[in-house]
Amino acid sequence: MSDKTILVVDEETHIIELVKLYLGNEGFHVEWANSGPSALDKFALVQPSLVVLDLMLPELDGWEVCRQIRRDSQVPIIMLTARSEDIDKIVGLEIGADDYLTKPFNPRELVARIKALLRRSGAANPAINPGPIEVGNTVIDIGKHEVTIDGNAVELRTKEFDLLVAFSQHLGLVLERDKLFNKVWGYEYFGDTRTVDVHIAHLRERLVGSSLSIQTIRGLGYKAVLG
């Protein structure tokens, strides 16, 4: 797998060509597919560092493609949706997408989000290998992208891991939603704050048994505490 390979999945040829143009200008190599089954085949073949995935695909929709990718891989996924309904975005995040964009989108914003996700997932900076963070019975190894609770491995998605790192580095401090977006997503976000809420809900489920818990501070954001 090349850390510069992006898989773009969309039925619309002009979308693929537009994304290829902008990503190519940034030094990325783009593979593409225009249906659900071909997306899964291409994913298995090229093992990309990130997937840009449209929801409305022939034969197999983007939700199912995302589910199948998530069975074996935590590769970052950005979903594209032509509809602005919140349910599309929430469902996408629930099944494992890391981010979403609504069509029509600014290709420069897509490139910025791709770069941010790659930075956060470690794909763009594999040489950086900081030491583990110990928070009570929970150990977070940033370099290895691993988490253990009482010595037992916990599998986290990319954004869940990044959120946990942010909380562990600011233990006891309130982190507002916009600050979390900036730290974890890597860009200024002006959309629906439920994006971070959904990821934190998932993170809480995976932290069962941990001495670290995430509290909701009404009207402000979230805070990680020991206890």
mmCIF file of C-alpha atoms in Angstrom:
data_model
loop_
_atom_site.group_PDB
_atom_site.id
_atom_site.type_symbol
_atom_site.label_atom_id
_atom_site.label_comp_id
_atom_site.label_asym_id
_atom_site.label_seq_id
_atom_site.Cartn_x
_atom_site.Cartn_y
_atom_site.Cartn_z
ATOM 1 C CA MET A 1 0.000 0.000 0.000
ATOM 2 C CA SER A 2 1.234 3.456 -0.868
ATOM 3 C CA ASP A 3 0.555 6.180 1.691
ATOM 4 C CA LYS A 4 -0.333 8.387 -1.287
ATOM 5 C CA THR A 5 -2.992 6.107 -2.786
ATOM 6 C CA ILE A 6 -6.616 7.254 -2.530
ATOM 7 C CA LEU A 7 -9.565 5.166 -3.708
ATOM 8 C CA VAL A 8 -12.402 7.313 -5.091
ATOM 9 C CA VAL A 9 -15.752 5.568 -5.505
ATOM 10 C CA ASP A 10 -18.499 7.406 -7.390
ATOM 11 C CA GLU A 11 -20.928 6.609 -10.183
ATOM 12 C CA GLU A 12 -20.437 10.059 -11.724
ATOM 13 C CA THR A 13 -17.413 10.166 -14.016
ATOM 14 C CA HIS A 14 -17.023 13.943 -13.783
ATOM 15 C CA ILE A 15 -16.756 13.708 -9.974
ATOM 16 C CA ILE A 16 -14.001 11.121 -10.270
ATOM 17 C CA GLU A 17 -12.118 13.204 -12.833
ATOM 18 C CA LEU A 18 -12.435 16.357 -10.722
ATOM 19 C CA VAL A 19 -11.143 14.622 -7.598
ATOM 20 C CA LYS A 20 -8.328 12.956 -9.566
ATOM 21 C CA LEU A 21 -7.253 16.358 -10.888
ATOM 22 C CA TYR A 22 -7.076 18.047 -7.492
ATOM 23 C CA LEU A 23 -5.501 15.090 -5.697
ATOM 24 C CA GLY A 24 -3.028 14.567 -8.525
ATOM 25 C CA ASN A 25 -1.910 18.165 -8.158
ATOM 26 C CA GLU A 26 -1.142 17.395 -4.501
ATOM 27 C CA GLY A 27 0.972 14.356 -5.357
ATOM 28 C CA PHE A 28 -1.598 11.657 -4.622
ATOM 29 C CA HIS A 29 -2.160 8.567 -6.734
ATOM 30 C CA VAL A 30 -5.883 7.966 -7.359
ATOM 31 C CA GLU A 31 -7.567 4.639 -8.016
ATOM 32 C CA TRP A 32 -11.264 4.653 -8.792
ATOM 33 C CA ALA A 33 -14.423 2.540 -8.996
ATOM 34 C CA ASN A 34 -17.974 3.343 -10.080
ATOM 35 C CA SER A 35 -20.035 0.639 -8.353
ATOM 36 C CA GLY A 36 -20.213 -1.090 -4.996
ATOM 37 C CA PRO A 37 -18.800 -4.463 -6.051
ATOM 38 C CA SER A 38 -15.987 -2.894 -8.098
ATOM 39 C CA ALA A 39 -15.141 -0.676 -5.110
ATOM 40 C CA LEU A 40 -14.647 -3.719 -2.868
ATOM 41 C CA ASP A 41 -12.574 -5.468 -5.534
ATOM 42 C CA LYS A 42 -10.376 -2.411 -6.057
ATOM 43 C CA PHE A 43 -10.009 -1.881 -2.293
ATOM 44 C CA ALA A 44 -8.734 -5.443 -1.836
ATOM 45 C CA LEU A 45 -6.370 -5.051 -4.779
ATOM 46 C CA VAL A 46 -4.705 -1.704 -4.043
ATOM 47 C CA GLN A 47 -5.137 -1.391 -0.239
ATOM 48 C CA PRO A 48 -5.474 2.419 -0.316
ATOM 49 C CA SER A 49 -4.627 4.751 2.553
ATOM 50 C CA LEU A 50 -8.040 6.432 2.371
ATOM 51 C CA VAL A 51 -11.393 5.926 0.629
ATOM 52 C CA VAL A 52 -13.693 8.638 -0.732
ATOM 53 C CA LEU A 53 -17.033 6.837 -0.946
ATOM 54 C CA ASP A 54 -20.302 8.008 -2.498
ATOM 55 C CA LEU A 55 -23.484 6.722 -0.859
ATOM 56 C CA MET A 56 -25.558 6.305 -4.015
ATOM 57 C CA LEU A 57 -23.863 3.506 -5.941
ATOM 58 C CA PRO A 58 -25.254 0.863 -8.310
ATOM 59 C CA GLU A 59 -25.519 -2.794 -7.236
ATOM 60 C CA LEU A 60 -24.259 -2.159 -3.695
ATOM 61 C CA ASP A 61 -24.747 1.172 -1.923
ATOM 62 C CA GLY A 62 -22.085 3.098 -0.061
ATOM 63 C CA TRP A 63 -23.407 2.109 3.360
ATOM 64 C CA GLU A 64 -22.904 -1.586 2.605
ATOM 65 C CA VAL A 65 -19.489 -0.966 1.034
ATOM 66 C CA CYS A 66 -18.461 0.873 4.197
ATOM 67 C CA ARG A 67 -19.735 -1.969 6.400
ATOM 68 C CA GLN A 68 -17.783 -4.547 4.431
ATOM 69 C CA ILE A 69 -14.586 -2.496 4.475
ATOM 70 C CA ARG A 70 -14.948 -2.021 8.232
ATOM 71 C CA ARG A 71 -15.033 -5.785 8.842
ATOM 72 C CA ASP A 72 -11.299 -6.001 8.222
ATOM 73 C CA SER A 73 -9.897 -2.483 7.967
ATOM 74 C CA GLN A 74 -9.777 0.800 9.850
ATOM 75 C CA VAL A 75 -8.712 2.785 6.773
ATOM 76 C CA PRO A 76 -10.121 6.347 6.892
ATOM 77 C CA ILE A 77 -13.364 6.771 4.919
ATOM 78 C CA ILE A 78 -14.906 10.042 3.745
ATOM 79 C CA MET A 79 -18.496 9.623 2.596
ATOM 80 C CA LEU A 80 -20.117 11.730 -0.102
ATOM 81 C CA THR A 81 -23.858 12.290 -0.114
ATOM 82 C CA ALA A 82 -26.021 14.162 -2.613
ATOM 83 C CA ARG A 83 -28.676 14.631 0.041
ATOM 84 C CA SER A 84 -28.460 16.965 3.005
ATOM 85 C CA GLU A 85 -30.641 14.885 5.344
ATOM 86 C CA ASP A 86 -28.993 14.454 8.730
ATOM 87 C CA ILE A 87 -29.961 10.778 8.842
ATOM 88 C CA ASP A 88 -27.631 9.994 5.911
ATOM 89 C CA LYS A 89 -24.715 11.571 7.736
ATOM 90 C CA ILE A 90 -25.493 9.999 11.094
ATOM 91 C CA VAL A 91 -25.945 6.519 9.599
ATOM 92 C CA GLY A 92 -22.668 6.902 7.703
ATOM 93 C CA LEU A 93 -20.824 7.801 10.891
ATOM 94 C CA GLU A 94 -22.568 5.022 12.820
ATOM 95 C CA ILE A 95 -21.333 2.325 10.430
ATOM 96 C CA GLY A 96 -17.764 3.532 10.461
ATOM 97 C CA ALA A 97 -17.181 6.544 8.215
ATOM 98 C CA ASP A 98 -14.725 9.098 9.581
ATOM 99 C CA ASP A 99 -16.122 12.151 7.823
ATOM 100 C CA TYR A 100 -18.660 13.221 5.209
ATOM 101 C CA LEU A 101 -19.202 15.885 2.575
ATOM 102 C CA THR A 102 -22.447 16.919 0.931
ATOM 103 C CA LYS A 103 -22.524 17.324 -2.850
ATOM 104 C CA PRO A 104 -21.821 19.683 -4.481
ATOM 105 C CA PHE A 105 -18.571 20.101 -2.567
ATOM 106 C CA ASN A 106 -15.487 22.248 -2.917
ATOM 107 C CA PRO A 107 -12.665 19.947 -4.127
ATOM 108 C CA ARG A 108 -10.145 21.990 -2.157
ATOM 109 C CA GLU A 109 -12.055 21.242 1.026
ATOM 110 C CA LEU A 110 -12.046 17.537 0.156
ATOM 111 C CA VAL A 111 -8.266 17.635 -0.324
ATOM 112 C CA ALA A 112 -7.865 19.403 3.032
ATOM 113 C CA ARG A 113 -9.953 16.792 4.789
ATOM 114 C CA ILE A 114 -8.053 13.944 3.149
ATOM 115 C CA LYS A 115 -4.731 15.407 4.282
ATOM 116 C CA ALA A 116 -6.066 15.919 7.799
ATOM 117 C CA LEU A 117 -7.331 12.344 8.055
ATOM 118 C CA LEU A 118 -4.047 10.945 6.772
ATOM 119 C CA ARG A 119 -2.111 13.027 9.294
ATOM 120 C CA ARG A 120 -4.325 11.877 12.125
ATOM 121 C CA SER A 121 -4.264 8.217 11.070
ATOM 122 C CA GLY A 122 -0.460 8.297 10.869
ATOM 123 C CA ALA A 123 -0.377 7.287 7.203
ATOM 124 C CA ALA A 124 1.298 10.517 6.172
ATOM 125 C CA ASN A 125 3.874 10.449 8.967
ATOM 126 C CA PRO A 126 4.886 6.834 9.630
ATOM 127 C CA ALA A 127 8.245 7.848 11.102
ATOM 128 C CA ILE A 128 6.652 9.660 14.040
ATOM 129 C CA ASN A 129 6.565 7.216 16.946
ATOM 130 C CA PRO A 130 5.849 8.869 20.300
ATOM 131 C CA GLY A 131 5.777 6.813 23.471
ATOM 132 C CA PRO A 132 2.627 5.326 25.008
ATOM 133 C CA ILE A 133 0.289 7.306 27.260
ATOM 134 C CA GLU A 134 -0.867 5.582 30.462
ATOM 135 C CA VAL A 135 -4.173 6.737 31.922
ATOM 136 C CA GLY A 136 -5.128 4.520 34.833
ATOM 137 C CA ASN A 137 -5.608 1.000 33.501
ATOM 138 C CA THR A 138 -5.656 2.242 29.911
ATOM 139 C CA VAL A 139 -2.553 2.450 27.722
ATOM 140 C CA ILE A 140 -2.597 4.410 24.453
ATOM 141 C CA ASP A 141 0.309 3.697 22.110
ATOM 142 C CA ILE A 142 0.190 6.478 19.533
ATOM 143 C CA GLY A 143 3.024 5.147 17.397
ATOM 144 C CA LYS A 144 1.504 1.685 17.122
ATOM 145 C CA HIS A 145 -2.072 3.016 17.051
ATOM 146 C CA GLU A 146 -3.026 0.546 19.794
ATOM 147 C CA VAL A 147 -5.107 0.772 22.961
ATOM 148 C CA THR A 148 -5.262 -1.693 25.831
ATOM 149 C CA ILE A 149 -7.457 -1.802 28.937
ATOM 150 C CA ASP A 150 -6.011 -3.964 31.720
ATOM 151 C CA GLY A 151 -3.704 -5.424 29.081
ATOM 152 C CA ASN A 152 -6.556 -6.372 26.739
ATOM 153 C CA ALA A 153 -6.529 -4.896 23.229
ATOM 154 C CA VAL A 154 -9.364 -2.544 22.293
ATOM 155 C CA GLU A 155 -10.099 -1.926 18.620
ATOM 156 C CA LEU A 156 -10.835 1.700 17.800
ATOM 157 C CA ARG A 157 -11.631 3.424 14.543
ATOM 158 C CA THR A 158 -9.370 6.231 13.413
ATOM 159 C CA LYS A 159 -11.441 9.081 14.797
ATOM 160 C CA GLU A 160 -12.214 7.269 18.042
ATOM 161 C CA PHE A 161 -8.492 6.736 18.599
ATOM 162 C CA ASP A 162 -7.710 10.378 17.819
ATOM 163 C CA LEU A 163 -10.410 11.566 20.204
ATOM 164 C CA LEU A 164 -9.049 9.309 22.952
ATOM 165 C CA VAL A 165 -5.553 10.725 22.432
ATOM 166 C CA ALA A 166 -6.907 14.288 22.626
ATOM 167 C CA PHE A 167 -8.773 13.529 25.860
ATOM 168 C CA SER A 168 -5.808 11.719 27.419
ATOM 169 C CA GLN A 169 -3.575 14.709 26.671
ATOM 170 C CA HIS A 170 -6.088 17.092 28.289
ATOM 171 C CA LEU A 171 -7.242 15.001 31.244
ATOM 172 C CA GLY A 172 -9.655 16.887 33.477
ATOM 173 C CA LEU A 173 -10.018 19.793 31.054
ATOM 174 C CA VAL A 174 -13.175 20.669 29.168
ATOM 175 C CA LEU A 175 -12.760 20.371 25.401
ATOM 176 C CA GLU A 176 -15.325 22.302 23.379
ATOM 177 C CA ARG A 177 -16.720 20.675 20.240
ATOM 178 C CA ASP A 178 -15.031 23.158 17.901
ATOM 179 C CA LYS A 179 -11.685 22.542 19.611
ATOM 180 C CA LEU A 180 -12.151 18.788 19.204
ATOM 181 C CA PHE A 181 -12.938 19.250 15.524
ATOM 182 C CA ASN A 182 -9.802 21.304 15.061
ATOM 183 C CA LYS A 183 -7.594 18.853 16.961
ATOM 184 C CA VAL A 184 -9.017 15.608 15.600
ATOM 185 C CA TRP A 185 -10.345 16.459 12.163
ATOM 186 C CA GLY A 186 -7.543 18.931 11.516
ATOM 187 C CA TYR A 187 -9.584 21.730 9.966
ATOM 188 C CA GLU A 188 -12.109 24.338 11.011
ATOM 189 C CA TYR A 189 -15.575 22.806 10.905
ATOM 190 C CA PHE A 190 -18.763 24.788 10.628
ATOM 191 C CA GLY A 191 -21.316 22.007 10.281
ATOM 192 C CA ASP A 192 -23.387 19.789 12.528
ATOM 193 C CA THR A 193 -21.719 19.056 15.871
ATOM 194 C CA ARG A 194 -23.378 15.644 15.950
ATOM 195 C CA THR A 195 -20.377 14.382 14.000
ATOM 196 C CA VAL A 196 -18.245 14.530 17.133
ATOM 197 C CA ASP A 197 -21.142 13.431 19.353
ATOM 198 C CA VAL A 198 -21.591 10.204 17.373
ATOM 199 C CA HIS A 199 -17.888 9.367 17.539
ATOM 200 C CA ILE A 200 -17.753 10.040 21.274
ATOM 201 C CA ALA A 201 -20.796 7.808 21.825
ATOM 202 C CA HIS A 202 -18.945 4.992 20.050
ATOM 203 C CA LEU A 203 -15.768 5.698 21.999
ATOM 204 C CA ARG A 204 -17.629 5.438 25.303
ATOM 205 C CA GLU A 205 -18.920 1.997 24.308
ATOM 206 C CA ARG A 206 -15.378 0.825 23.633
ATOM 207 C CA LEU A 207 -14.042 2.203 26.924
ATOM 208 C CA VAL A 208 -16.181 -0.097 29.066
ATOM 209 C CA GLY A 209 -13.875 -1.320 31.826
ATOM 210 C CA SER A 210 -11.513 1.624 31.528
ATOM 211 C CA SER A 211 -10.752 3.836 34.504
ATOM 212 C CA LEU A 212 -11.008 6.757 32.072
ATOM 213 C CA SER A 213 -14.491 8.077 31.339
ATOM 214 C CA ILE A 214 -15.780 10.900 29.172
ATOM 215 C CA GLN A 215 -18.263 13.276 30.747
ATOM 216 C CA THR A 216 -20.630 15.574 28.890
ATOM 217 C CA ILE A 217 -20.396 19.158 30.140
ATOM 218 C CA ARG A 218 -23.735 20.621 29.125
ATOM 219 C CA GLY A 219 -23.467 23.668 26.915
ATOM 220 C CA LEU A 220 -19.690 23.392 26.627
ATOM 221 C CA GLY A 221 -18.343 20.062 25.413
ATOM 222 C CA TYR A 222 -16.682 17.035 26.981
ATOM 223 C CA LYS A 223 -14.162 16.205 29.693
ATOM 224 C CA ALA A 224 -12.160 13.028 30.388
ATOM 225 C CA VAL A 225 -11.754 12.032 34.041
ATOM 226 C CA LEU A 226 -10.306 9.143 36.037
ATOM 227 C CA GLY A 227 -12.485 7.262 38.428
#
